[in-house]
Amino acid sequence: MSTGETLEQGAHERAKFRAMKEGTAEDWAIIGTHFKEFAPGVADRVLDHLRLLDGDFGGFPVDRLEHSLQTATRAHRDGRDEQYVVMALLHDIGDTLGSYNHPDVAAAIIKPFVREELHWICQNHGHFQGYYYFHYLGMDQNSREKFRDHEHFEACAEFCEKYDQCAFDPDYQSEPLAFFEPMVRRVMARPLRTLYKFDEPQAEAAE
């Protein structure tokens, strides 16, 4: 049997259980092999989903992809590190699937790959961004004040002020998505923390 045939056979191998409590070590070895092959492609899948924001304006002056690119470009040009820039790029990626809670969706995606401060900024930026417009919608403009005593309050306020709320300028020259793709792949190359066990020493068990 050739190497190619062996790989193809392995690709179609599946666990035999009908309920997890019936699973065996052999079943989970099969699943683990598939996981190790599939998981490293997360950056490509995230980038593909980000592209769905192209042409989606939602009434804004620029489409959602351009807003994401503009936010990330502003952060990059201000000297922010790659984790920060990737967070800025992906902060609104949840708009398509999480219309009512898009920050939670984005935060869940980036959580394994960025430091805690950046995860917190992403997860809570909706409240902080609301400072600029909630009062026009009959909502509490000062919603962010509930976080006033949090250690990352100022960092989140700064993200929204310097990079997010101003990133709707049709005349701004953003970097293209291709510019950020290598950053996304580097940041998502391996998790900093995860529920699952990895051989890489960089991956720590989630708290």
XYZ file of C-alpha atoms in Angstrom:
207
model
C 0.000 0.000 0.000
C 1.394 3.398 -0.987
C 1.870 6.306 1.422
C -0.889 8.183 -0.370
C -3.316 5.298 0.053
C -2.415 5.006 3.733
C -3.078 8.726 4.300
C -6.363 8.546 2.410
C -7.458 5.562 4.483
C -6.530 7.418 7.678
C -8.456 10.484 6.556
C -11.667 8.437 6.397
C -11.106 6.502 9.617
C -13.720 7.298 12.240
C -14.479 6.500 15.846
C -16.927 3.644 16.388
C -18.944 4.875 19.399
C -22.561 6.049 19.292
C -22.287 7.851 22.647
C -19.136 9.328 24.176
C -19.335 7.081 27.245
C -18.830 4.122 24.903
C -15.620 5.596 23.479
C -12.263 3.813 23.640
C -8.667 5.004 23.624
C -8.490 3.940 19.973
C -11.541 6.067 19.140
C -10.007 9.135 20.750
C -6.671 8.507 19.067
C -8.483 8.708 15.729
C -10.289 11.896 16.736
C -7.084 13.388 18.108
C -5.300 12.756 14.820
C -8.041 14.523 12.902
C -7.988 17.407 15.370
C -4.234 17.887 15.009
C -4.660 18.097 11.240
C -7.678 20.404 11.340
C -6.869 22.845 14.152
C -3.831 24.523 12.534
C -6.096 25.785 9.744
C -8.003 28.070 12.107
C -6.273 31.199 10.795
C -7.372 30.474 7.220
C -10.945 29.823 8.345
C -10.989 33.065 10.353
C -9.670 35.029 7.378
C -12.295 33.454 5.117
C -15.017 34.510 7.531
C -13.590 38.016 7.788
C -13.947 38.328 4.026
C -17.710 37.911 4.424
C -17.738 41.462 5.797
C -16.672 42.792 2.383
C -19.515 44.837 0.881
C -21.598 44.654 4.072
C -22.230 48.306 4.936
C -25.117 48.055 7.384
C -25.737 51.768 6.779
C -22.201 52.789 7.790
C -19.993 55.054 5.631
C -17.632 52.118 4.922
C -18.286 48.396 4.783
C -17.489 46.219 7.754
C -14.333 44.773 6.218
C -12.940 48.242 5.557
C -13.781 49.244 9.125
C -11.844 46.222 10.374
C -8.887 46.963 8.103
C -8.928 50.616 9.072
C -8.991 49.818 12.786
C -6.084 47.397 12.428
C -4.133 49.769 10.187
C -4.457 52.611 12.672
C -3.263 50.333 15.482
C -0.347 49.042 13.402
C 0.778 52.511 12.371
C 0.647 53.552 15.991
C 3.216 50.885 16.833
C 0.999 48.281 18.478
C 2.265 44.688 18.638
C 0.916 41.869 16.479
C -1.494 40.481 19.065
C -3.031 43.931 19.434
C -3.271 44.474 15.676
C -4.904 41.081 15.144
C -7.413 41.847 17.908
C -8.140 45.169 16.169
C -8.592 43.406 12.839
C -10.970 40.782 14.225
C -12.873 42.797 16.836
C -16.045 42.948 14.705
C -15.787 39.575 12.961
C -18.847 38.475 14.946
C -21.133 40.914 13.137
C -22.441 38.224 10.752
C -23.260 35.530 13.332
C -23.652 37.546 16.523
C -25.843 40.483 15.557
C -26.939 40.887 19.172
C -23.580 40.122 20.828
C -20.830 40.462 18.238
C -18.072 41.345 20.779
C -18.599 37.997 22.529
C -18.155 36.105 19.262
C -14.914 37.890 18.367
C -13.574 37.571 21.893
C -14.204 33.820 21.915
C -12.276 33.412 18.658
C -9.188 35.300 19.781
C -9.153 34.194 23.443
C -6.698 31.289 23.070
C -4.199 33.412 21.142
C -3.883 36.791 22.858
C -3.044 38.086 26.310
C -5.882 38.598 28.761
C -5.973 42.390 28.383
C -6.668 42.145 24.646
C -9.343 39.520 25.146
C -11.038 41.812 27.680
C -10.883 44.801 25.328
C -12.432 42.773 22.524
C -15.154 41.305 24.718
C -16.208 44.652 26.179
C -15.567 47.132 23.394
C -19.280 47.266 22.580
C -20.039 49.067 25.845
C -17.133 51.463 25.328
C -17.994 52.147 21.695
C -21.501 52.966 22.844
C -20.146 56.103 24.491
C -20.166 57.673 21.039
C -23.707 56.823 19.980
C -25.906 55.022 22.534
C -27.625 58.281 23.518
C -28.941 58.644 19.954
C -30.689 55.292 20.302
C -32.289 55.904 23.684
C -29.608 53.865 25.440
C -27.181 54.664 28.228
C -24.203 56.536 26.777
C -22.248 55.803 29.939
C -22.753 52.049 29.851
C -18.990 51.652 30.039
C -18.942 53.192 33.519
C -19.937 49.848 35.020
C -16.345 48.841 34.267
C -14.727 51.980 35.660
C -12.785 50.149 38.366
C -11.499 47.398 36.080
C -7.768 47.328 35.411
C -8.331 47.366 31.632
C -10.873 50.201 31.555
C -8.463 52.809 30.219
C -6.967 50.417 27.672
C -10.400 49.649 26.252
C -11.377 53.320 26.207
C -8.153 54.090 24.378
C -8.775 51.341 21.798
C -12.188 52.769 20.979
C -11.040 56.389 20.934
C -7.853 55.986 18.913
C -8.647 53.101 16.580
C -12.295 51.961 16.543
C -14.695 54.912 16.643
C -12.645 56.863 14.073
C -12.318 53.983 11.588
C -15.229 54.910 9.319
C -13.363 57.297 7.020
C -13.925 56.525 3.312
C -10.788 58.522 2.448
C -8.429 56.711 4.811
C -5.822 54.548 3.067
C -5.957 51.240 4.903
C -3.569 48.376 4.381
C -5.164 45.486 2.429
C -6.159 42.252 4.130
C -3.135 40.530 2.576
C -0.910 42.803 4.671
C -2.399 41.406 7.879
C -2.717 37.747 6.869
C 0.826 36.785 7.990
C 0.177 38.432 11.370
C -3.038 36.469 11.841
C -1.250 33.232 10.987
C 1.616 33.963 13.366
C -0.664 34.910 16.256
C -2.903 31.889 15.661
C -0.061 29.458 15.019
C -0.547 27.908 18.461
C -2.696 28.743 21.487
C -1.277 30.431 24.543
C -3.908 28.647 26.630
C -6.542 26.078 25.806
C -8.911 23.571 27.361
C -7.241 20.820 25.352
C -3.846 19.173 25.713
C -1.112 20.017 23.214
C 2.450 18.865 22.932
C 3.668 22.426 22.456
C 4.989 23.898 25.724
C 3.525 27.310 24.823
C -0.002 25.986 25.250
C -1.142 26.102 28.851
C -4.326 24.641 30.267
C -7.122 27.189 30.431
C -7.920 28.504 33.871
